[in-house]
PDB file of C-alpha atoms in Angstrom:
ATOM      1  CA  MET A  17     114.807-161.996 198.152  1.00  0.00           C
ATOM      2  CA  SER A  18     113.284-161.745 194.702  1.00  0.00           C
ATOM      3  CA  ALA A  19     111.124-159.032 193.197  1.00  0.00           C
ATOM      4  CA  ARG A  20     107.564-159.311 191.956  1.00  0.00           C
ATOM      5  CA  ILE A  21     105.623-157.217 189.484  1.00  0.00           C
ATOM      6  CA  HIS A  22     103.441-154.736 191.366  1.00  0.00           C
ATOM      7  CA  ASN A  23     101.831-153.227 188.288  1.00  0.00           C
ATOM      8  CA  ILE A  24     102.225-152.989 184.562  1.00  0.00           C
ATOM      9  CA  GLY A  25     102.137-149.420 183.261  1.00  0.00           C
ATOM     10  CA  ILE A  26     100.644-148.585 179.873  1.00  0.00           C
ATOM     11  CA  ASP A  27     101.129-145.119 178.402  1.00  0.00           C
ATOM     12  CA  CYS A  28      98.086-143.863 176.538  1.00  0.00           C
ATOM     13  CA  ARG A  29      96.123-140.786 175.513  1.00  0.00           C
ATOM     14  CA  ASP A  30      92.763-141.654 177.105  1.00  0.00           C
ATOM     15  CA  THR A  31      93.257-143.522 180.385  1.00  0.00           C
ATOM     16  CA  TYR A  32      89.561-144.030 181.091  1.00  0.00           C
ATOM     17  CA  ALA A  33      88.682-145.373 177.630  1.00  0.00           C
ATOM     18  CA  LEU A  34      91.692-147.678 177.386  1.00  0.00           C
ATOM     19  CA  ALA A  35      91.140-148.965 180.927  1.00  0.00           C
ATOM     20  CA  GLY A  36      87.554-149.671 179.828  1.00  0.00           C
ATOM     21  CA  PHE A  37      88.763-151.794 176.906  1.00  0.00           C
ATOM     22  CA  TRP A  38      91.177-153.771 179.090  1.00  0.00           C
ATOM     23  CA  ALA A  39      88.528-154.125 181.835  1.00  0.00           C
ATOM     24  CA  GLN A  40      86.483-156.032 179.239  1.00  0.00           C
ATOM     25  CA  VAL A  41      89.528-158.090 178.232  1.00  0.00           C
ATOM     26  CA  PHE A  42      90.218-159.111 181.839  1.00  0.00           C
ATOM     27  CA  GLU A  43      86.515-159.171 182.780  1.00  0.00           C
ATOM     28  CA  CYS A  44      87.113-156.950 185.792  1.00  0.00           C
ATOM     29  CA  PRO A  45      85.778-153.488 186.664  1.00  0.00           C
ATOM     30  CA  ARG A  46      87.666-150.221 186.491  1.00  0.00           C
ATOM     31  CA  GLN A  47      88.590-148.730 189.857  1.00  0.00           C
ATOM     32  CA  PRO A  48      85.499-146.915 191.171  1.00  0.00           C
ATOM     33  CA  ASP A  49      87.380-143.636 191.653  1.00  0.00           C
ATOM     34  CA  ASP A  50      88.595-143.455 188.013  1.00  0.00           C
ATOM     35  CA  PHE A  51      86.762-140.984 185.767  1.00  0.00           C
ATOM     36  CA  PRO A  52      87.056-139.649 182.190  1.00  0.00           C
ATOM     37  CA  GLY A  53      89.895-137.135 181.934  1.00  0.00           C
ATOM     38  CA  ASP A  54      91.874-138.564 184.875  1.00  0.00           C
ATOM     39  CA  PRO A  55      95.649-138.744 184.300  1.00  0.00           C
ATOM     40  CA  GLU A  56      95.672-142.336 185.605  1.00  0.00           C
ATOM     41  CA  ALA A  57      93.318-145.316 185.668  1.00  0.00           C
ATOM     42  CA  MET A  58      93.827-148.689 187.352  1.00  0.00           C
ATOM     43  CA  LEU A  59      92.589-152.251 186.922  1.00  0.00           C
ATOM     44  CA  LEU A  60      93.046-155.187 189.281  1.00  0.00           C
ATOM     45  CA  PRO A  61      92.673-158.237 187.032  1.00  0.00           C
ATOM     46  CA  PRO A  62      92.020-161.481 188.907  1.00  0.00           C
ATOM     47  CA  GLY A  63      95.258-163.357 189.501  1.00  0.00           C
ATOM     48  CA  GLY A  64      97.476-160.729 187.924  1.00  0.00           C
ATOM     49  CA  PRO A  65      99.361-157.579 188.730  1.00  0.00           C
ATOM     50  CA  GLU A  66      97.618-154.224 188.668  1.00  0.00           C
ATOM     51  CA  VAL A  67      97.424-152.575 185.253  1.00  0.00           C
ATOM     52  CA  LEU A  68      98.050-148.834 185.441  1.00  0.00           C
ATOM     53  CA  PHE A  69      97.109-146.568 182.523  1.00  0.00           C
ATOM     54  CA  LEU A  70      99.082-143.318 182.424  1.00  0.00           C
ATOM     55  CA  ALA A  71      98.225-140.306 180.268  1.00  0.00           C
ATOM     56  CA  VAL A  72     101.004-139.113 177.964  1.00  0.00           C
ATOM     57  CA  PRO A  73     100.793-136.382 175.313  1.00  0.00           C
ATOM     58  CA  GLU A  74     102.314-138.349 172.422  1.00  0.00           C
ATOM     59  CA  GLY A  75     100.650-141.157 170.496  1.00  0.00           C
ATOM     60  CA  LYS A  76     102.140-144.593 169.865  1.00  0.00           C
ATOM     61  CA  VAL A  77     104.532-144.524 166.912  1.00  0.00           C
ATOM     62  CA  VAL A  78     106.468-147.819 166.755  1.00  0.00           C
ATOM     63  CA  LYS A  79     106.062-151.444 167.827  1.00  0.00           C
ATOM     64  CA  ASN A  80     105.772-152.051 171.567  1.00  0.00           C
ATOM     65  CA  ARG A  81     108.987-152.850 173.416  1.00  0.00           C
ATOM     66  CA  LEU A  82     106.905-154.886 175.872  1.00  0.00           C
ATOM     67  CA  HIS A  83     103.598-156.628 175.243  1.00  0.00           C
ATOM     68  CA  LEU A  84     101.204-158.951 177.022  1.00  0.00           C
ATOM     69  CA  ASP A  85     100.647-162.578 176.030  1.00  0.00           C
ATOM     70  CA  LEU A  86      97.127-163.604 177.007  1.00  0.00           C
ATOM     71  CA  GLU A  87      96.049-167.192 177.679  1.00  0.00           C
ATOM     72  CA  PRO A  88      92.290-167.805 177.772  1.00  0.00           C
ATOM     73  CA  THR A  89      91.090-169.585 180.900  1.00  0.00           C
ATOM     74  CA  ASP A  90      87.570-170.650 179.947  1.00  0.00           C
ATOM     75  CA  ARG A  91      87.477-170.675 176.150  1.00  0.00           C
ATOM     76  CA  THR A  92      89.681-171.531 173.192  1.00  0.00           C
ATOM     77  CA  ARG A  93      92.219-169.194 171.649  1.00  0.00           C
ATOM     78  CA  ASP A  94      90.022-168.729 168.590  1.00  0.00           C
ATOM     79  CA  GLU A  95      86.943-167.952 170.706  1.00  0.00           C
ATOM     80  CA  GLU A  96      88.956-165.424 172.711  1.00  0.00           C
ATOM     81  CA  VAL A  97      90.281-163.762 169.546  1.00  0.00           C
ATOM     82  CA  GLU A  98      86.718-163.340 168.268  1.00  0.00           C
ATOM     83  CA  ARG A  99      85.573-161.948 171.636  1.00  0.00           C
ATOM     84  CA  LEU A 100      88.416-159.418 171.702  1.00  0.00           C
ATOM     85  CA  LEU A 101      87.794-158.340 168.109  1.00  0.00           C
ATOM     86  CA  GLY A 102      84.171-157.810 169.104  1.00  0.00           C
ATOM     87  CA  ILE A 103      85.096-155.405 171.930  1.00  0.00           C
ATOM     88  CA  GLY A 104      87.398-153.258 169.802  1.00  0.00           C
ATOM     89  CA  ALA A 105      90.722-155.024 169.240  1.00  0.00           C
ATOM     90  CA  THR A 106      92.170-155.152 165.735  1.00  0.00           C
ATOM     91  CA  ARG A 107      94.057-158.051 164.132  1.00  0.00           C
ATOM     92  CA  VAL A 108      97.722-157.271 163.444  1.00  0.00           C
ATOM     93  CA  ALA A 109      99.061-160.710 162.480  1.00  0.00           C
ATOM     94  CA  ASP A 110      97.876-164.296 162.479  1.00  0.00           C
ATOM     95  CA  GLU A 111     100.610-166.746 163.460  1.00  0.00           C
ATOM     96  CA  ARG A 112      98.352-169.797 163.942  1.00  0.00           C
ATOM     97  CA  ARG A 113      99.782-172.972 162.433  1.00  0.00           C
ATOM     98  CA  PRO A 114      97.966-175.936 160.827  1.00  0.00           C
ATOM     99  CA  ASP A 115      98.831-178.151 163.833  1.00  0.00           C
ATOM    100  CA  GLY A 116      96.947-175.742 166.157  1.00  0.00           C
ATOM    101  CA  SER A 117     100.003-174.122 167.700  1.00  0.00           C
ATOM    102  CA  GLY A 118     100.867-170.467 167.290  1.00  0.00           C
ATOM    103  CA  TRP A 119      99.208-167.226 168.321  1.00  0.00           C
ATOM    104  CA  VAL A 120      97.313-164.202 167.063  1.00  0.00           C
ATOM    105  CA  VAL A 121      98.679-160.667 167.414  1.00  0.00           C
ATOM    106  CA  LEU A 122      96.004-158.083 168.182  1.00  0.00           C
ATOM    107  CA  ALA A 123      96.122-154.393 169.060  1.00  0.00           C
ATOM    108  CA  ASP A 124      94.057-152.463 171.584  1.00  0.00           C
ATOM    109  CA  PRO A 125      92.196-149.286 170.529  1.00  0.00           C
ATOM    110  CA  GLU A 126      95.386-147.177 170.919  1.00  0.00           C
ATOM    111  CA  GLY A 127      97.508-149.594 168.870  1.00  0.00           C
ATOM    112  CA  ASN A 128      99.321-151.480 171.662  1.00  0.00           C
ATOM    113  CA  GLU A 129     100.035-155.002 170.433  1.00  0.00           C
ATOM    114  CA  PHE A 130      99.327-158.126 172.475  1.00  0.00           C
ATOM    115  CA  CYS A 131      99.182-161.829 171.653  1.00  0.00           C
ATOM    116  CA  VAL A 132      96.522-164.449 172.282  1.00  0.00           C
ATOM    117  CA  LEU A 133      97.917-167.937 172.885  1.00  0.00           C
ATOM    118  CA  ARG A 134      96.202-171.314 173.105  1.00  0.00           C
ATOM    119  CA  SER A 135      94.521-172.155 176.402  1.00  0.00           C
ATOM    120  CA  ALA A 136      96.121-174.664 178.760  1.00  0.00           C
ATOM    121  CA  ALA A 137      93.362-177.143 177.832  1.00  0.00           C
ATOM    122  CA  GLU A 138      94.147-176.766 174.121  1.00  0.00           C
ATOM    123  CA  ARG A 139      97.871-177.308 174.735  1.00  0.00           C
ATOM    124  CA  ALA A 140      97.189-180.371 176.906  1.00  0.00           C
ATOM    125  CA  ALA A 141      94.865-181.874 174.288  1.00  0.00           C
ATOM    126  CA  ALA A 142      97.564-181.459 171.628  1.00  0.00           C
ATOM    127  CA  ALA A 143     100.382-182.959 173.722  1.00  0.00           C
ATOM    128  CA  PRO A 144     101.734-186.251 172.373  1.00  0.00           C
ATOM    129  CA  VAL A 145     100.604-189.304 174.327  1.00  0.00           C
ATOM    130  CA  THR A 146     103.308-191.769 175.357  1.00  0.00           C
ATOM    131  CA  PRO A 147     102.166-195.417 175.644  1.00  0.00           C
ATOM    132  CA  ALA A 148     102.467-196.889 179.169  1.00  0.00           C
ATOM    133  CA  GLY A 149     105.906-198.268 179.920  1.00  0.00           C
ATOM    134  CA  GLU A 150     107.652-196.268 177.205  1.00  0.00           C
ATOM    135  CA  ALA A 151     109.899-193.310 177.820  1.00  0.00           C
ATOM    136  CA  PRO A 152     108.933-190.131 175.977  1.00  0.00           C
ATOM    137  CA  SER A 153     111.196-189.317 173.048  1.00  0.00           C
ATOM    138  CA  ALA A 154     113.410-186.273 173.274  1.00  0.00           C
TER     139      ALA A 154
END
């Protein structure tokens, strides 16, 4: 029997505010019984594990040991980056390449880094096309 991820825990100072940011990212509501000042807040993003925000006294000091890679489902990577910047993310690094591959590293309002990748549609559109009857090259 294998294991599955039940939730992803994110340490933070303000559980309600950070859950609010990520609720906008995932376009899902906060749990109705979460309120400002609560030691925990929870999101149930569609198709993903629960995201649990846990209050801790210390602030973030160094780079994350674990981060999320986000793949837009209904827009391009660049459109998603602009949307996330508009709701409070900050740009940390831009690793986009001239051929369209790559990613953008953003941070949430408490400094937790995450990456935005190309959408599945963008990756499919960029895939090399093999003429009929020919084997793809390695």
